[in-house]
Tab-separated table of C-alpha atoms and ligand atoms in Angstrom:
chain	number	residue	atom	x	y	z
A	1	MET	CA	-156.494	67.599	157.148
A	2	SER	CA	-160.043	66.472	157.583
A	3	ALA	CA	-162.566	66.102	160.354
A	4	LEU	CA	-161.635	62.428	160.613
A	5	ALA	CA	-158.051	63.038	161.766
A	6	ASP	CA	-159.157	66.050	163.858
A	7	PHE	CA	-160.361	63.385	166.288
A	8	GLN	CA	-156.708	62.757	167.101
A	9	ASN	CA	-156.154	66.435	167.947
A	10	SER	CA	-159.302	66.570	170.034
A	11	ILE	CA	-157.999	63.711	172.193
A	12	TYR	CA	-154.668	65.443	172.825
A	13	LEU	CA	-156.437	68.718	173.608
A	14	GLN	CA	-158.765	67.033	176.096
A	15	GLY	CA	-155.638	65.765	177.813
A	16	LEU	CA	-154.824	69.364	178.768
A	17	GLY	CA	-157.918	69.179	180.990
A	18	ASP	CA	-156.837	65.743	182.252
A	19	VAL	CA	-159.534	63.968	180.236
A	20	ARG	CA	-158.579	60.701	178.565
A	21	PRO	CA	-160.526	58.487	176.167
A	22	SER	CA	-162.730	56.122	178.147
A	23	LEU	CA	-161.953	53.278	175.734
A	24	PRO	CA	-158.605	52.262	174.227
A	25	THR	CA	-157.659	53.808	170.890
A	26	ASP	CA	-155.953	50.547	169.863
A	27	LEU	CA	-159.084	48.701	168.762
A	28	THR	CA	-157.379	45.311	169.058
A	29	ARG	CA	-157.614	45.755	172.835
A	30	LEU	CA	-161.418	45.925	172.856
A	31	GLU	CA	-161.991	42.178	172.681
A	32	GLY	CA	-160.185	41.553	175.964
A	33	LEU	CA	-162.124	44.322	177.682
A	34	ALA	CA	-165.441	43.136	176.247
A	35	GLU	CA	-164.824	39.709	177.741
A	36	GLY	CA	-164.909	41.379	181.140
A	37	VAL	CA	-168.371	42.909	180.667
A	38	LEU	CA	-170.203	40.245	178.659
A	39	SER	CA	-171.717	36.969	179.831
A	40	ALA	CA	-169.630	33.924	178.893
A	41	GLN	CA	-172.323	32.989	176.375
A	42	ALA	CA	-172.501	36.377	174.660
A	43	PHE	CA	-168.713	36.690	174.550
A	44	GLY	CA	-168.350	33.166	173.161
A	45	TYR	CA	-170.935	33.960	170.504
A	46	VAL	CA	-169.196	37.094	169.194
A	47	ALA	CA	-165.554	36.147	169.668
A	48	GLY	CA	-165.956	32.538	168.590
A	49	SER	CA	-165.575	31.133	165.102
A	50	ALA	CA	-166.016	27.780	163.408
A	51	GLY	CA	-164.127	24.622	164.383
A	52	SER	CA	-160.567	25.101	165.587
A	53	GLU	CA	-160.832	28.797	164.568
A	54	ALA	CA	-157.962	28.318	162.094
A	55	THR	CA	-159.629	30.555	159.513
A	56	ALA	CA	-160.278	33.302	162.042
A	57	ARG	CA	-156.549	33.296	162.816
A	58	ALA	CA	-155.669	33.067	159.117
A	59	ASN	CA	-157.740	36.198	158.467
A	60	ARG	CA	-155.496	38.167	160.803
A	61	ASP	CA	-152.263	36.489	159.684
A	62	ALA	CA	-153.019	37.456	156.085
A	63	PHE	CA	-152.984	41.137	157.043
A	64	ASP	CA	-149.664	40.663	158.830
A	65	ARG	CA	-148.071	39.198	155.724
A	66	TRP	CA	-148.588	42.455	153.809
A	67	ARG	CA	-146.614	45.533	154.820
A	68	ILE	CA	-147.060	49.123	153.688
A	69	VAL	CA	-144.083	50.957	152.179
A	70	PRO	CA	-144.495	54.669	153.037
A	71	ARG	CA	-143.697	57.343	150.444
A	72	PHE	CA	-142.982	61.027	151.143
A	73	LEU	CA	-142.867	64.548	149.659
A	74	ARG	CA	-146.131	64.058	147.788
A	75	ASP	CA	-148.220	66.964	149.165
A	76	VAL	CA	-150.721	65.197	151.380
A	77	ALA	CA	-152.058	68.396	152.965
A	78	HIS	CA	-155.568	67.862	151.614
A	79	ARG	CA	-157.056	64.465	152.275
A	80	ASP	CA	-160.464	63.247	151.189
A	81	LEU	CA	-161.586	59.800	152.284
A	82	SER	CA	-165.110	60.065	150.887
A	83	VAL	CA	-166.346	57.421	148.454
A	84	ASP	CA	-169.516	56.515	146.607
A	85	VAL	CA	-170.421	52.870	147.025
A	86	LEU	CA	-173.408	51.427	145.162
A	87	GLY	CA	-175.002	54.858	145.012
A	88	THR	CA	-174.411	55.711	148.678
A	89	ALA	CA	-172.172	58.674	149.562
A	90	MET	CA	-169.867	57.752	152.448
A	91	PRO	CA	-167.425	59.843	154.520
A	92	SER	CA	-164.883	57.016	154.355
A	93	PRO	CA	-164.632	53.551	152.786
A	94	ILE	CA	-165.906	51.882	155.970
A	95	LEU	CA	-169.383	50.448	156.607
A	96	LEU	CA	-170.764	48.678	159.657
A	97	ALA	CA	-171.093	44.984	158.797
A	98	PRO	CA	-174.352	43.170	159.479
A	99	ILE	CA	-174.173	41.702	162.970
A	100	GLY	CA	-177.261	39.959	164.313
A	101	VAL	CA	-178.549	39.599	167.888
A	102	GLN	CA	-176.941	42.819	169.121
A	103	SER	CA	-179.075	42.979	172.259
A	104	ILE	CA	-176.820	40.269	173.720
A	105	PHE	CA	-174.066	42.918	173.736
A	106	HIS	CA	-176.062	45.888	174.998
A	107	PRO	CA	-179.731	46.380	175.938
A	108	ASP	CA	-180.185	48.954	173.140
A	109	GLY	CA	-178.567	46.586	170.610
A	110	GLU	CA	-178.986	47.683	166.993
A	111	LEU	CA	-180.763	50.874	168.093
A	112	ALA	CA	-177.528	52.134	169.684
A	113	THR	CA	-175.536	51.069	166.631
A	114	ALA	CA	-178.005	52.817	164.316
A	115	ARG	CA	-177.790	56.021	166.347
A	116	ALA	CA	-173.994	55.878	166.284
A	117	ALA	CA	-173.904	55.239	162.539
A	118	GLY	CA	-176.404	58.039	161.921
A	119	ALA	CA	-174.395	60.480	164.040
A	120	GLU	CA	-171.182	59.653	162.153
A	121	GLY	CA	-172.809	59.487	158.710
A	122	VAL	CA	-171.528	55.932	158.330
A	123	THR	CA	-173.629	53.347	156.498
A	124	MET	CA	-175.020	50.596	158.684
A	125	VAL	CA	-175.926	47.241	157.177
A	126	LEU	CA	-178.806	45.870	159.226
A	127	SER	CA	-178.985	42.094	159.682
A	128	THR	CA	-182.169	40.103	159.115
A	129	ALA	CA	-181.273	38.439	162.430
A	130	SER	CA	-181.471	41.699	164.380
A	131	SER	CA	-182.902	42.006	167.864
A	132	HIS	CA	-184.859	45.130	166.876
A	133	SER	CA	-187.067	45.382	163.798
A	134	ILE	CA	-186.235	46.890	160.400
A	135	GLU	CA	-188.557	49.820	161.165
A	136	GLU	CA	-187.329	50.500	164.722
A	137	VAL	CA	-183.711	50.522	163.563
A	138	ALA	CA	-184.516	52.884	160.677
A	139	GLU	CA	-186.125	55.287	163.104
A	140	ALA	CA	-183.096	55.206	165.431
A	141	ASN	CA	-180.796	55.656	162.439
A	142	GLY	CA	-182.621	58.833	161.479
A	143	ASP	CA	-184.172	60.442	158.409
A	144	GLY	CA	-181.700	60.645	155.562
A	145	ALA	CA	-179.054	58.517	157.287
A	146	PRO	CA	-177.594	55.967	154.849
A	147	ARG	CA	-178.591	52.365	155.567
A	148	TRP	CA	-178.470	49.047	153.764
A	149	TYR	CA	-180.333	45.821	154.526
A	150	GLN	CA	-178.805	42.342	154.770
A	151	LEU	CA	-181.037	39.454	153.783
A	152	TYR	CA	-180.959	35.974	155.204
A	153	TRP	CA	-183.040	34.469	152.450
A	154	PRO	CA	-185.742	32.364	154.126
A	155	LYS	CA	-187.371	29.291	152.595
A	156	ASP	CA	-190.766	31.001	152.458
A	157	ARG	CA	-190.584	33.258	149.391
A	158	ASP	CA	-193.474	35.421	150.565
A	159	LEU	CA	-191.544	36.108	153.762
A	160	ALA	CA	-188.456	37.080	151.731
A	161	VAL	CA	-190.537	39.492	149.660
A	162	SER	CA	-192.084	40.929	152.801
A	163	PHE	CA	-188.610	41.588	154.281
A	164	LEU	CA	-187.543	43.328	151.059
A	165	GLU	CA	-190.676	45.465	150.923
A	166	ARG	CA	-190.329	46.465	154.571
A	167	ALA	CA	-186.664	47.372	154.084
A	168	LYS	CA	-187.439	49.443	151.009
A	169	ALA	CA	-190.282	51.270	152.765
A	170	ALA	CA	-188.019	52.015	155.748
A	171	GLY	CA	-185.340	53.661	153.596
A	172	TYR	CA	-182.694	50.941	153.214
A	173	THR	CA	-181.215	51.626	149.785
A	174	ALA	CA	-178.990	48.645	148.964
A	175	LEU	CA	-179.403	44.936	149.581
A	176	VAL	CA	-176.682	42.615	150.888
A	177	VAL	CA	-177.488	38.932	150.409
A	178	THR	CA	-175.423	36.642	152.605
A	179	LEU	CA	-174.629	33.359	150.856
A	180	ASP	CA	-172.402	31.632	153.375
A	181	THR	CA	-174.776	31.148	156.309
A	182	PHE	CA	-177.860	29.295	155.092
A	183	THR	CA	-177.096	27.075	158.066
A	184	LEU	CA	-174.875	27.626	161.100
A	185	ALA	CA	-171.484	25.973	160.946
A	186	TRP	CA	-169.873	23.863	163.668
A	187	ARG	CA	-169.189	26.457	166.366
A	188	PRO	CA	-167.619	24.801	169.408
A	189	ARG	CA	-167.770	27.784	171.759
A	190	ASP	CA	-171.558	27.963	171.317
A	191	LEU	CA	-171.988	24.189	171.264
A	192	ASP	CA	-170.004	23.748	174.473
A	193	GLN	CA	-172.327	26.213	176.205
A	194	ALA	CA	-175.401	24.858	174.394
A	195	TYR	CA	-176.091	28.448	173.435
A	196	LEU	CA	-178.078	29.686	170.443
A	197	PRO	CA	-179.593	33.162	170.980
A	198	PHE	CA	-182.438	32.586	168.507
A	199	LEU	CA	-183.895	29.702	170.493
A	200	ARG	CA	-184.052	32.104	173.431
A	201	GLY	CA	-186.083	34.545	171.342
A	202	ILE	CA	-183.178	36.901	170.523
A	203	GLY	CA	-182.579	37.862	166.884
A	204	VAL	CA	-186.072	37.001	165.692
A	205	ALA	CA	-187.618	40.511	165.830
A	206	ASN	CA	-187.959	40.807	162.067
A	207	TYR	CA	-189.678	37.441	161.859
A	208	PHE	CA	-192.052	37.828	164.777
A	209	SER	CA	-193.103	41.323	163.608
A	210	ASP	CA	-193.743	40.202	160.034
A	211	PRO	CA	-197.334	39.756	158.781
A	212	VAL	CA	-196.353	36.822	156.525
A	213	PHE	CA	-194.572	35.067	159.396
A	214	GLN	CA	-197.469	35.762	161.761
A	215	LYS	CA	-199.961	34.341	159.299
A	216	ALA	CA	-197.913	31.138	159.099
A	217	VAL	CA	-197.947	30.703	162.885
A	218	GLY	CA	-201.617	31.506	163.361
A	219	GLY	CA	-201.373	35.167	164.382
A	220	PRO	CA	-199.164	37.506	166.419
A	221	VAL	CA	-196.589	35.665	168.510
A	222	THR	CA	-197.746	35.255	172.121
A	223	ASP	CA	-196.877	32.826	174.895
A	224	ALA	CA	-199.398	30.434	173.368
A	225	ASN	CA	-197.705	30.025	169.959
A	226	ARG	CA	-194.154	31.048	170.886
A	227	ASP	CA	-192.641	27.574	170.702
A	228	ALA	CA	-194.336	26.969	167.366
A	229	ALA	CA	-193.017	30.328	166.145
A	230	LEU	CA	-189.459	29.417	167.145
A	231	LEU	CA	-189.749	26.051	165.406
A	232	HIS	CA	-191.107	27.808	162.315
A	233	TRP	CA	-188.056	30.098	162.458
A	234	VAL	CA	-185.709	27.096	162.647
A	235	ALA	CA	-187.418	25.461	159.663
A	236	ASN	CA	-187.440	28.649	157.602
A	237	PHE	CA	-184.278	30.577	158.441
A	238	GLY	CA	-182.130	29.396	155.520
A	239	ASN	CA	-182.612	27.571	152.250
A	240	PRO	CA	-179.824	25.149	151.262
A	241	SER	CA	-181.584	24.407	147.942
A	242	LEU	CA	-180.960	27.846	146.419
A	243	THR	CA	-178.928	28.072	143.196
A	244	TRP	CA	-177.597	30.873	141.003
A	245	ASP	CA	-180.831	30.727	138.990
A	246	ASP	CA	-182.776	31.910	142.024
A	247	LEU	CA	-181.082	35.303	141.907
A	248	VAL	CA	-183.563	36.295	139.184
A	249	PHE	CA	-186.207	36.267	141.904
A	250	LEU	CA	-184.240	38.778	143.967
A	251	ARG	CA	-183.624	41.028	140.987
A	252	ASP	CA	-187.374	40.994	140.330
A	253	HIS	CA	-188.214	42.012	143.890
A	254	TRP	CA	-185.519	44.581	144.664
A	255	ASP	CA	-185.006	47.558	142.397
A	256	GLY	CA	-181.867	48.947	144.113
A	257	PRO	CA	-178.282	47.673	144.098
A	258	ILE	CA	-177.601	44.107	145.304
A	259	ALA	CA	-174.293	42.777	146.664
A	260	LEU	CA	-173.616	39.096	147.404
A	261	LYS	CA	-171.757	38.571	150.683
A	262	GLY	CA	-169.470	35.613	151.260
A	263	VAL	CA	-167.883	35.348	147.818
A	264	GLN	CA	-164.427	33.729	147.894
A	265	HIS	CA	-163.924	32.097	144.484
A	266	PRO	CA	-163.284	34.110	141.286
A	267	ASP	CA	-165.793	31.953	139.380
A	268	ASP	CA	-168.516	32.732	141.929
A	269	ALA	CA	-167.696	36.425	141.486
A	270	ARG	CA	-168.079	36.051	137.716
A	271	ARG	CA	-171.399	34.265	138.192
A	272	ALA	CA	-172.582	37.127	140.388
A	273	VAL	CA	-171.786	39.565	137.588
A	274	ASP	CA	-173.546	37.320	135.052
A	275	ALA	CA	-176.599	37.246	137.337
A	276	GLY	CA	-176.776	41.037	137.221
A	277	MET	CA	-175.497	41.636	140.743
A	278	ASP	CA	-174.011	45.075	141.404
A	279	GLY	CA	-171.442	44.019	143.976
A	280	VAL	CA	-169.730	41.178	145.787
A	281	ILE	CA	-168.432	41.171	149.330
A	282	VAL	CA	-165.329	39.048	149.741
A	283	SER	CA	-165.872	37.547	153.177
A	284	ASN	CA	-165.569	34.279	155.054
A	285	HIS	CA	-167.940	35.490	157.763
A	286	GLY	CA	-165.018	36.163	160.081
A	287	GLY	CA	-164.038	32.478	160.029
A	288	ARG	CA	-167.402	31.604	161.587
A	289	GLN	CA	-168.510	29.227	158.828
A	290	VAL	CA	-165.870	27.057	157.092
A	291	ASP	CA	-162.960	26.310	159.404
A	292	GLY	CA	-159.903	25.829	157.231
A	293	ALA	CA	-161.227	28.198	154.569
A	294	VAL	CA	-158.865	30.522	152.753
A	295	ALA	CA	-158.109	33.798	154.536
A	296	SER	CA	-160.472	36.419	153.188
A	297	LEU	CA	-157.647	38.834	152.285
A	298	ASP	CA	-155.920	36.080	150.298
A	299	ALA	CA	-159.123	35.541	148.302
A	300	LEU	CA	-159.522	39.247	147.511
A	301	PRO	CA	-157.072	39.743	144.593
A	302	GLY	CA	-158.511	36.820	142.612
A	303	VAL	CA	-162.040	38.151	142.955
A	304	VAL	CA	-160.957	41.687	142.041
A	305	ASP	CA	-159.253	40.300	138.956
A	306	ALA	CA	-162.312	38.283	137.946
A	307	VAL	CA	-164.794	41.131	138.383
A	308	ARG	CA	-162.708	44.035	137.045
A	309	ASP	CA	-165.006	47.038	136.525
A	310	GLN	CA	-168.168	45.017	136.156
A	311	ALA	CA	-169.174	45.093	139.827
A	312	THR	CA	-168.162	46.734	143.082
A	313	VAL	CA	-165.914	44.603	145.291
A	314	LEU	CA	-166.212	45.068	149.047
A	315	PHE	CA	-164.312	43.195	151.736
A	316	ASP	CA	-164.613	41.952	155.302
A	317	SER	CA	-163.160	39.426	157.769
A	318	GLY	CA	-160.262	40.524	159.912
A	319	ILE	CA	-160.448	44.330	159.707
A	320	ARG	CA	-159.239	45.681	163.056
A	321	THR	CA	-157.208	48.837	162.300
A	322	GLY	CA	-156.952	51.718	159.876
A	323	SER	CA	-153.935	50.125	158.256
A	324	ASP	CA	-155.937	46.928	157.661
A	325	VAL	CA	-158.438	49.057	155.738
A	326	ALA	CA	-155.614	50.588	153.686
A	327	LYS	CA	-154.273	47.113	152.841
A	328	ALA	CA	-157.683	45.775	151.745
A	329	LEU	CA	-158.225	48.851	149.572
A	330	ALA	CA	-154.732	48.533	148.114
A	331	LEU	CA	-155.588	44.962	147.118
A	332	GLY	CA	-158.649	46.176	145.232
A	333	ALA	CA	-161.603	46.542	147.604
A	334	LYS	CA	-163.683	49.674	147.121
A	335	ALA	CA	-164.671	49.710	150.801
A	336	VAL	CA	-164.635	47.422	153.831
A	337	LEU	CA	-167.141	46.249	156.401
A	338	LEU	CA	-166.067	46.598	160.007
A	339	ALA	CA	-167.552	43.903	162.245
A	340	ARG	CA	-166.394	42.517	165.622
A	341	PRO	CA	-164.619	45.705	166.809
A	342	TYR	CA	-167.861	47.681	166.782
A	343	ALA	CA	-169.719	44.894	168.583
A	344	TYR	CA	-167.076	45.196	171.314
A	345	GLY	CA	-167.484	48.989	171.288
A	346	LEU	CA	-171.231	48.481	171.689
A	347	ALA	CA	-170.692	46.102	174.604
A	348	LEU	CA	-168.325	48.506	176.338
A	349	GLY	CA	-170.024	51.832	175.719
A	350	GLY	CA	-173.326	51.533	173.841
A	351	GLN	CA	-173.822	54.210	171.181
A	352	ALA	CA	-170.769	56.164	172.387
A	353	GLY	CA	-168.658	53.013	172.222
A	354	VAL	CA	-169.610	52.415	168.584
A	355	GLN	CA	-168.895	56.063	167.752
A	356	HIS	CA	-165.507	55.780	169.447
A	357	VAL	CA	-164.644	52.778	167.301
A	358	LEU	CA	-165.745	54.536	164.114
A	359	ARG	CA	-163.804	57.697	164.899
A	360	CYS	CA	-160.648	55.798	165.803
A	361	ILE	CA	-160.549	53.606	162.732
A	362	GLN	CA	-161.373	56.427	160.325
A	363	ALA	CA	-158.754	58.741	161.847
A	364	GLU	CA	-156.188	55.937	161.844
A	365	LEU	CA	-156.936	55.187	158.191
A	366	GLU	CA	-156.515	58.824	157.208
A	367	LEU	CA	-153.228	59.178	159.082
A	368	THR	CA	-151.911	55.884	157.695
A	369	MET	CA	-152.727	57.013	154.166
A	370	ALA	CA	-151.243	60.497	154.542
A	371	LEU	CA	-148.081	59.117	156.138
A	372	SER	CA	-147.819	56.670	153.232
A	373	GLY	CA	-148.135	59.427	150.630
A	374	VAL	CA	-151.794	58.856	149.710
A	375	THR	CA	-154.664	61.361	149.921
A	376	ARG	CA	-157.638	59.486	148.437
A	377	PRO	CA	-158.867	55.883	148.691
A	378	ASP	CA	-158.651	55.362	144.928
A	379	GLU	CA	-154.907	56.130	145.063
A	380	LEU	CA	-154.308	52.993	147.122
A	381	SER	CA	-152.882	50.240	144.918
A	382	PRO	CA	-150.724	47.111	145.329
A	383	GLU	CA	-147.733	49.383	144.703
A	384	ILE	CA	-147.853	50.575	148.319
A	385	LEU	CA	-147.504	46.984	149.610
A	386	VAL	CA	-144.737	44.405	149.920
A	387	ARG	CA	-144.872	40.844	151.212
A	388	ALA	CA	-143.488	40.623	154.738
B	1	LIG	C1	-171.787	38.112	166.452
B	1	LIG	C2	-171.786	38.151	164.961
B	1	LIG	C3	-172.995	38.142	164.292
B	1	LIG	C4	-173.026	38.213	162.904
B	1	LIG	N1	-174.228	38.269	162.265
B	1	LIG	C5	-174.258	38.377	160.922
B	1	LIG	C6	-175.496	38.503	160.253
B	1	LIG	O1	-176.547	38.528	160.868
B	1	LIG	N2	-175.471	38.595	158.904
B	1	LIG	C7	-174.300	38.570	158.175
B	1	LIG	O2	-174.322	38.644	156.950
B	1	LIG	N3	-173.105	38.455	158.803
B	1	LIG	C8	-173.068	38.374	160.146
B	1	LIG	N4	-171.858	38.290	160.783
B	1	LIG	C9	-170.616	38.311	159.979
B	1	LIG	C10	-170.095	39.748	159.792
B	1	LIG	O3	-170.949	40.504	158.974
B	1	LIG	C11	-168.703	39.745	159.146
B	1	LIG	O4	-168.749	39.066	157.917
B	1	LIG	C12	-167.621	39.075	160.016
B	1	LIG	O5	-167.843	39.314	161.387
B	1	LIG	C13	-166.266	39.625	159.622
B	1	LIG	O6	-165.244	39.112	160.437
B	1	LIG	P1	-164.524	39.991	161.577
B	1	LIG	O7	-165.558	40.418	162.539
B	1	LIG	O8	-163.559	39.044	162.192
B	1	LIG	O9	-163.854	41.133	160.892
B	1	LIG	C14	-171.813	38.237	162.167
B	1	LIG	C15	-170.594	38.240	162.859
B	1	LIG	C16	-170.564	38.209	164.237
B	1	LIG	C17	-169.238	38.265	164.929
B	2	LIG	C1	-178.123	32.311	162.110
B	2	LIG	C2	-176.914	33.166	161.956
B	2	LIG	C3	-177.154	34.601	162.231
B	2	LIG	C4	-176.012	35.353	162.806
B	2	LIG	C5	-174.719	35.164	162.108
B	2	LIG	O1	-174.585	35.392	160.934
B	2	LIG	C6	-173.569	34.743	162.845
B	2	LIG	O2	-173.676	34.480	164.038
B	2	LIG	O3	-172.477	34.626	162.254
């Protein structure tokens, strides 16, 4: 047994003193509860996806179509979920996905998430669109806590370099570059409420605190130049003109590992390898970008096949339970990024809510593996799965 599954025992033992978990241990129930504590706008922003939300549903359906076939009498007494991903030692193959604008879920936003991740030893991927700055989040995360930085690659190259330098200086060791959101997709829940957090000054902390950004808007952002600063953000946030050739620029300005997030096609995965990228993250942004896009889990095997051992393949979009993690790993992912469930945990319980989510999903993963005859993540293979 490991400390991860000990969480299960600690819950039962607390029950002897009539103490019960304050949040559900079935993480699929968090969304419904979060709806009760969030504003309609904040809930619509996190729970919503692109268009008719067909891809968001497809992400979940794809997990349902794979079933685990448990095996027994394989000595699963000693379990070890730890993995090394792009040079970062992790207690389990689960990272916290980049989620921007977290102060719409809880006043402490990314600071609470960073504290939770630091306390659990789990790697947090900080979004460029965070509501607290790169440096503030690093401080909350703690010295020596593992953290990665996610880049939204702005038009202004000097600003991109400044973000990378700040992230490096603040101890973020790997870079995640998100390809699929150089512009926001058609998101009806936000459109119907005419709601975009950035225009209300949320999710722009890294921009407003940046010397390159400040220079472009005539100095530190105050009431006097705030509207101009927001317009500069709109004009600069993403760059639809980027091509594969531009990745050379990133390689030149970041000396750690780089993973491209949003890869769905095997050929794009091969191009990432050719461009010297260290990893790809198979993701459709939780169905928030291309409605009608292939379910992320269905895209995973093709990418794994294309990349083979030449790069690390990570996965997100639709992970809700420990058994989802096991399925994604069985289909070839080295680790997964957990997203919406921890945003709901944050909304419901701040730092403690995020820690609850992390403990539940890690314990559930370990128990699912052990009860399926598997003791280590690298033992998970397609052999443990059948089509439903
Ligand atoms: C509210 C919200 C904000 C997000 N912000 C970012 C972001 O700033 N950068 C990024 O790369 N992905 C962002 N994502 C996408 C997640 O990293 C992840 O790919 C997606 O949520 C996975 O789908 P799932 O939550 O349904 O599992 C965001 C997702 C949500 C729900
Ligand atoms: C401008 C987009 C930043 C946040 C994001 O990635 C999302 O809402 O999906």
